[in-house]
Amino acid sequence: MKITVAIPSYGRDHVLVDTLREVLNLSPPPAEVLVLDQTRAHTSDVETMLREWDAAGGIRWLRLTEPSITRAMNQGLLAASNDIVLFLDDDIHPEPALLRAHLAAHRDTAATLVAGRVIQPWQAGVDVSKDTRFHFASLRPAWITQFMGGNFSIRRKAALDLGGFDENFVRVAYRFEAEFAYRLDRAGHRIYFEPAASLYHLKVATGGTRSFGEHLTTFKPDHAVGAYYCCLRTWSGWPSLGGFLATAARSVATRHHLRRPWWIPVTLVAQLLGMGWALGLYLSGPRYLRPPSAGAPH
């Protein structure tokens, strides 16, 4: 069993190079590394490094014209040469056993999706061994119902059969994982959390989803639309209606808004615009990949 590492990237330069260098130095190294690059222009030294790695076969550098997390991930599924595709953020520090742990979990559990451990900057060095509730820095393996987009591996055929990731999750693409997990569950697939497949998320302040601004101080719906669209795509009657309405209330029920109430109208505008945008996306229908044609390689 071989693994393709797919790294969507947007607005990142040296941290992308650092991430790739660490991934390429893992032992054993990945069978294939896809860089799904949505950055319009890099600094000259980063451009040179990526070009050299691509020419030497260390990576496959795929340039994409429009920033979209879900579209980049779909391109990764289509381009991958191996049965297992591991999606990683472009600002990470992987633990040495990352690839081995993902492959072992697939082999031992037959899970369709393996979610790895993600340690955020504020969790580094924190003892979480006694935590009873689940979170993605947990040390306990478990069958779960959700995953984080920056460290998970999936069986390529199953992902393609489901149509890949919904490209209606635009801009920040908030909650695209929840909608995909919903479709996985309905199709009878399972998600396994493997803490040995561990990495540190650097959460770099520029690039990536941070390119769309700070959700607490913008009237733009880039951060809001995903939550409402996910709610509509996973609709279950009254509970979903309650969740839909509660999302707007929660958006202003924060410490930030308590201390700076003048931002409340701005946030509510963003939420209302997000609702309208999500409704339009929902009415247009999901944007999935077409399932592979009969006889096409998987």
Coordinates of C-alpha atoms in Angstrom, one line a residue:
M1 CA 0.0 0.0 0.0
K2 CA 1.4 3.4 -1.1
I3 CA 0.5 6.9 -0.2
T4 CA 0.2 10.1 -2.1
V5 CA 0.7 13.3 -0.1
A6 CA -1.4 16.2 -1.4
I7 CA -0.7 19.7 -0.1
P8 CA -3.1 22.5 -1.1
S9 CA -1.3 25.9 -0.8
Y10 CA -2.4 29.5 -1.1
G11 CA -0.4 32.6 -0.4
R12 CA 2.5 30.8 1.3
D13 CA 6.2 31.0 0.4
H14 CA 9.0 29.9 2.7
V15 CA 6.7 28.0 5.1
L16 CA 5.5 25.9 2.2
V17 CA 9.2 25.1 1.3
D18 CA 9.9 24.2 4.9
T19 CA 6.8 22.0 5.1
L20 CA 7.8 20.2 1.8
R21 CA 11.3 19.7 3.0
E22 CA 10.1 18.0 6.2
V23 CA 7.6 15.9 4.3
L24 CA 10.2 14.8 1.8
N25 CA 12.6 13.9 4.6
L26 CA 10.1 11.5 6.3
S27 CA 11.3 7.9 6.5
P28 CA 10.1 6.1 4.5
P29 CA 9.4 9.1 2.1
P30 CA 6.0 9.4 0.5
A31 CA 5.6 7.6 -2.8
E32 CA 4.3 10.9 -4.3
V33 CA 3.9 14.5 -3.3
L34 CA 1.4 16.8 -5.0
V35 CA 1.7 20.5 -4.4
L36 CA -1.7 22.0 -5.4
D37 CA -0.5 25.6 -5.7
Q38 CA -3.0 28.4 -5.9
T39 CA -0.5 31.2 -5.3
R40 CA -0.3 33.7 -8.1
A41 CA 3.4 34.5 -7.7
H42 CA 6.1 33.3 -5.3
T43 CA 9.4 35.0 -4.3
S44 CA 12.2 34.1 -6.7
D45 CA 14.0 31.8 -4.3
V46 CA 10.8 29.8 -3.5
E47 CA 9.9 29.7 -7.2
T48 CA 13.4 28.2 -7.9
M49 CA 13.1 25.7 -5.1
L50 CA 9.7 24.4 -6.2
R51 CA 10.8 24.3 -9.9
E52 CA 14.0 22.3 -8.9
W53 CA 12.0 19.8 -6.8
D54 CA 9.5 19.4 -9.6
A55 CA 12.2 18.8 -12.3
A56 CA 13.9 16.2 -10.1
G57 CA 10.7 14.3 -9.4
G58 CA 10.6 15.1 -5.7
I59 CA 7.2 16.8 -6.1
R60 CA 4.6 17.3 -8.8
W61 CA 3.9 21.0 -8.8
L62 CA 0.4 21.7 -10.1
R63 CA -0.4 25.4 -10.6
L64 CA -4.1 26.2 -10.2
T65 CA -5.5 29.5 -11.4
E66 CA -8.2 30.2 -8.8
P67 CA -8.0 29.8 -5.0
S68 CA -10.4 27.2 -3.8
I69 CA -9.7 24.7 -1.1
T70 CA -12.2 22.1 -2.2
R71 CA -11.3 22.4 -5.9
A72 CA -7.6 22.0 -5.1
M73 CA -8.3 18.9 -3.0
N74 CA -10.4 17.5 -5.9
Q75 CA -7.5 18.1 -8.3
G76 CA -5.4 16.2 -5.8
L77 CA -7.7 13.2 -5.9
L78 CA -7.8 13.2 -9.7
A79 CA -4.0 13.6 -10.0
A80 CA -3.0 11.0 -7.3
S81 CA -1.3 7.8 -8.5
N82 CA -1.9 5.8 -5.3
D83 CA -4.8 4.2 -3.5
I84 CA -4.4 6.3 -0.3
V85 CA -4.3 10.2 -0.5
L86 CA -3.0 12.1 2.6
F87 CA -4.1 15.7 2.7
L88 CA -1.9 18.0 4.7
D89 CA -1.8 21.8 5.4
D90 CA 1.0 23.8 4.0
D91 CA 2.2 25.1 7.4
I92 CA 3.0 22.1 9.5
H93 CA 5.7 20.2 11.3
P94 CA 5.1 16.5 10.8
E95 CA 6.1 13.9 13.4
P96 CA 8.5 11.2 12.0
A97 CA 5.8 8.4 12.1
L98 CA 3.2 10.4 10.3
L99 CA 3.1 8.4 7.0
R100 CA 3.7 5.0 8.7
A101 CA 0.8 5.6 11.2
H102 CA -1.6 6.6 8.5
L103 CA -0.8 3.5 6.4
A104 CA -0.9 1.2 9.4
A105 CA -4.3 2.6 10.5
H106 CA -5.8 1.9 7.0
R107 CA -4.3 -1.6 7.0
D108 CA -5.4 -2.5 10.5
T109 CA -8.9 -0.9 10.6
A110 CA -10.0 -0.9 7.0
A111 CA -11.4 2.6 7.7
T112 CA -12.2 4.7 4.6
L113 CA -10.8 7.9 6.2
V114 CA -8.1 8.1 8.8
A115 CA -8.0 11.4 10.8
G116 CA -4.6 12.2 12.3
R117 CA -3.6 14.1 15.4
V118 CA -3.4 17.9 15.0
I119 CA -1.5 19.9 17.7
Q120 CA -2.3 23.6 17.6
P121 CA 0.3 26.2 18.8
W122 CA -1.5 26.7 22.1
Q123 CA -1.6 22.9 22.7
A124 CA 2.2 22.3 22.2
G125 CA 3.7 20.9 25.4
V126 CA 0.3 20.6 27.1
D127 CA -0.5 17.2 28.8
V128 CA -3.8 16.0 27.2
S129 CA -3.5 12.4 28.4
K130 CA -6.2 12.8 31.0
D131 CA -8.8 14.5 28.8
T132 CA -12.0 12.7 28.7
R133 CA -13.6 14.6 25.8
F134 CA -12.4 14.0 22.3
H135 CA -10.5 16.7 20.5
F136 CA -7.9 16.4 17.7
A137 CA -4.9 16.7 20.0
S138 CA -6.1 13.6 21.8
L139 CA -3.9 10.7 22.5
R140 CA -6.6 8.1 22.4
P141 CA -7.5 6.3 19.1
A142 CA -11.2 6.2 18.4
W143 CA -13.9 5.8 15.8
I144 CA -15.2 9.3 15.2
T145 CA -17.8 11.2 13.0
Q146 CA -15.7 14.2 11.9
F147 CA -12.2 15.1 10.7
M148 CA -9.9 18.1 10.3
G149 CA -8.9 19.0 6.7
G150 CA -5.2 19.5 7.5
N151 CA -4.2 15.9 8.4
F152 CA -6.4 13.1 7.0
S153 CA -5.9 10.3 4.6
I154 CA -8.6 8.7 2.5
R155 CA -9.1 5.8 0.1
R156 CA -9.1 7.5 -3.3
K157 CA -11.7 5.4 -4.9
A158 CA -14.2 5.9 -2.2
A159 CA -13.7 9.7 -2.3
L160 CA -14.1 9.8 -6.1
D161 CA -17.2 7.6 -5.9
L162 CA -18.8 10.2 -3.6
G163 CA -18.0 12.9 -6.1
G164 CA -15.1 14.3 -4.1
F165 CA -15.4 17.6 -2.1
D166 CA -18.2 20.0 -2.8
E167 CA -16.7 23.0 -4.6
N168 CA -19.7 25.1 -3.4
F169 CA -17.7 25.5 -0.2
V170 CA -16.1 28.8 -1.3
R171 CA -13.5 31.2 0.1
V172 CA -12.6 29.9 3.6
A173 CA -14.7 26.7 2.9
Y174 CA -15.7 26.5 6.6
R175 CA -17.4 23.2 7.4
F176 CA -16.6 21.4 4.2
E177 CA -15.2 18.6 6.3
A178 CA -18.5 18.2 8.1
E179 CA -20.5 18.0 4.9
F180 CA -18.1 15.4 3.4
A181 CA -18.2 13.4 6.7
Y182 CA -22.0 13.4 6.4
R183 CA -21.9 11.9 2.9
L184 CA -19.3 9.4 4.1
D185 CA -21.6 8.2 6.9
R186 CA -24.6 8.0 4.6
A187 CA -22.7 5.8 2.2
G188 CA -21.7 3.4 5.0
H189 CA -18.0 4.5 5.4
R190 CA -16.3 5.1 8.7
I191 CA -13.7 7.5 10.1
Y192 CA -10.9 6.4 12.5
F193 CA -8.8 8.7 14.6
E194 CA -5.1 7.7 14.8
P195 CA -3.1 9.8 17.3
A196 CA 0.2 8.3 16.1
A197 CA -0.3 10.1 12.8
S198 CA 0.6 13.4 14.4
L199 CA 1.7 16.8 13.3
Y200 CA 2.0 20.4 14.7
H201 CA -0.1 23.0 12.9
L202 CA 2.0 26.2 12.8
K203 CA -1.1 28.4 12.0
V204 CA 0.9 31.0 10.1
A205 CA -0.8 34.4 10.3
T206 CA -0.6 35.1 6.5
G207 CA -1.8 33.1 3.5
G208 CA -4.2 30.2 3.5
T209 CA -7.6 31.0 4.9
R210 CA -6.1 34.0 6.7
S211 CA -6.0 35.6 3.2
F212 CA -9.7 36.3 3.6
G213 CA -9.3 38.5 6.7
E214 CA -10.4 38.1 10.3
H215 CA -13.9 36.8 10.8
L216 CA -14.5 39.0 13.8
T217 CA -13.9 42.3 12.1
T218 CA -15.2 42.0 8.5
F219 CA -18.6 42.5 6.9
K220 CA -17.6 40.1 4.1
P221 CA -19.4 36.7 4.2
D222 CA -16.3 34.7 3.2
H223 CA -16.1 33.1 6.7
A224 CA -19.8 32.8 7.2
V225 CA -21.1 31.2 4.1
G226 CA -19.7 27.7 4.7
A227 CA -21.5 27.2 7.9
Y228 CA -24.9 28.0 6.4
Y229 CA -24.3 26.0 3.3
C230 CA -23.3 23.0 5.3
C231 CA -26.4 23.3 7.4
L232 CA -28.6 23.3 4.2
R233 CA -26.7 20.4 2.7
T234 CA -27.1 18.2 5.8
W235 CA -30.7 19.4 6.6
S236 CA -32.6 17.3 9.2
G237 CA -35.7 19.4 9.9
W238 CA -36.2 21.4 13.1
P239 CA -32.7 20.7 14.6
S240 CA -31.1 22.1 11.4
L241 CA -33.4 25.1 11.5
G242 CA -32.3 25.8 15.1
G243 CA -28.7 25.4 14.2
F244 CA -29.1 27.7 11.2
L245 CA -30.5 30.5 13.3
A246 CA -28.2 29.8 16.2
T247 CA -25.1 30.3 14.0
A248 CA -25.8 34.0 13.6
A249 CA -26.4 34.4 17.4
R250 CA -23.2 32.6 18.2
S251 CA -21.2 34.8 15.8
V252 CA -21.7 37.8 18.1
A253 CA -21.8 36.0 21.4
T254 CA -18.0 36.3 21.8
R255 CA -15.6 37.9 24.2
H256 CA -14.5 40.1 21.3
H257 CA -18.0 41.5 20.7
L258 CA -18.6 41.9 24.4
R259 CA -15.6 44.1 24.7
R260 CA -16.1 45.9 21.4
P261 CA -19.9 46.0 20.8
W262 CA -19.5 48.3 17.8
W263 CA -18.4 45.3 15.8
I264 CA -21.8 43.5 16.3
P265 CA -23.6 45.2 13.4
V266 CA -20.6 44.5 11.1
T267 CA -20.6 40.8 12.0
L268 CA -24.4 40.5 11.6
V269 CA -24.1 42.0 8.1
A270 CA -21.5 39.3 7.3
Q271 CA -23.9 36.6 8.6
L272 CA -26.9 37.9 6.6
L273 CA -24.8 38.0 3.5
G274 CA -23.5 34.5 4.2
M275 CA -27.0 33.2 4.6
G276 CA -28.1 34.7 1.2
W277 CA -25.0 33.4 -0.5
A278 CA -25.4 29.9 1.0
L279 CA -29.0 29.7 -0.1
G280 CA -28.0 30.6 -3.7
L281 CA -25.3 28.0 -3.7
Y282 CA -27.8 25.4 -2.3
L283 CA -30.4 26.1 -4.9
S284 CA -27.8 25.8 -7.7
G285 CA -27.0 22.2 -6.5
P286 CA -23.7 20.8 -5.2
R287 CA -20.6 21.0 -7.3
Y288 CA -19.1 17.5 -7.1
L289 CA -16.6 15.8 -9.3
R290 CA -18.1 13.4 -11.8
P291 CA -17.6 9.8 -10.8
P292 CA -14.8 8.1 -12.8
S293 CA -16.0 6.5 -16.0
A294 CA -16.1 2.7 -16.2
G295 CA -12.6 1.2 -16.6
A296 CA -10.8 4.5 -15.6
P297 CA -7.8 4.0 -13.3
H298 CA -8.4 4.5 -9.6

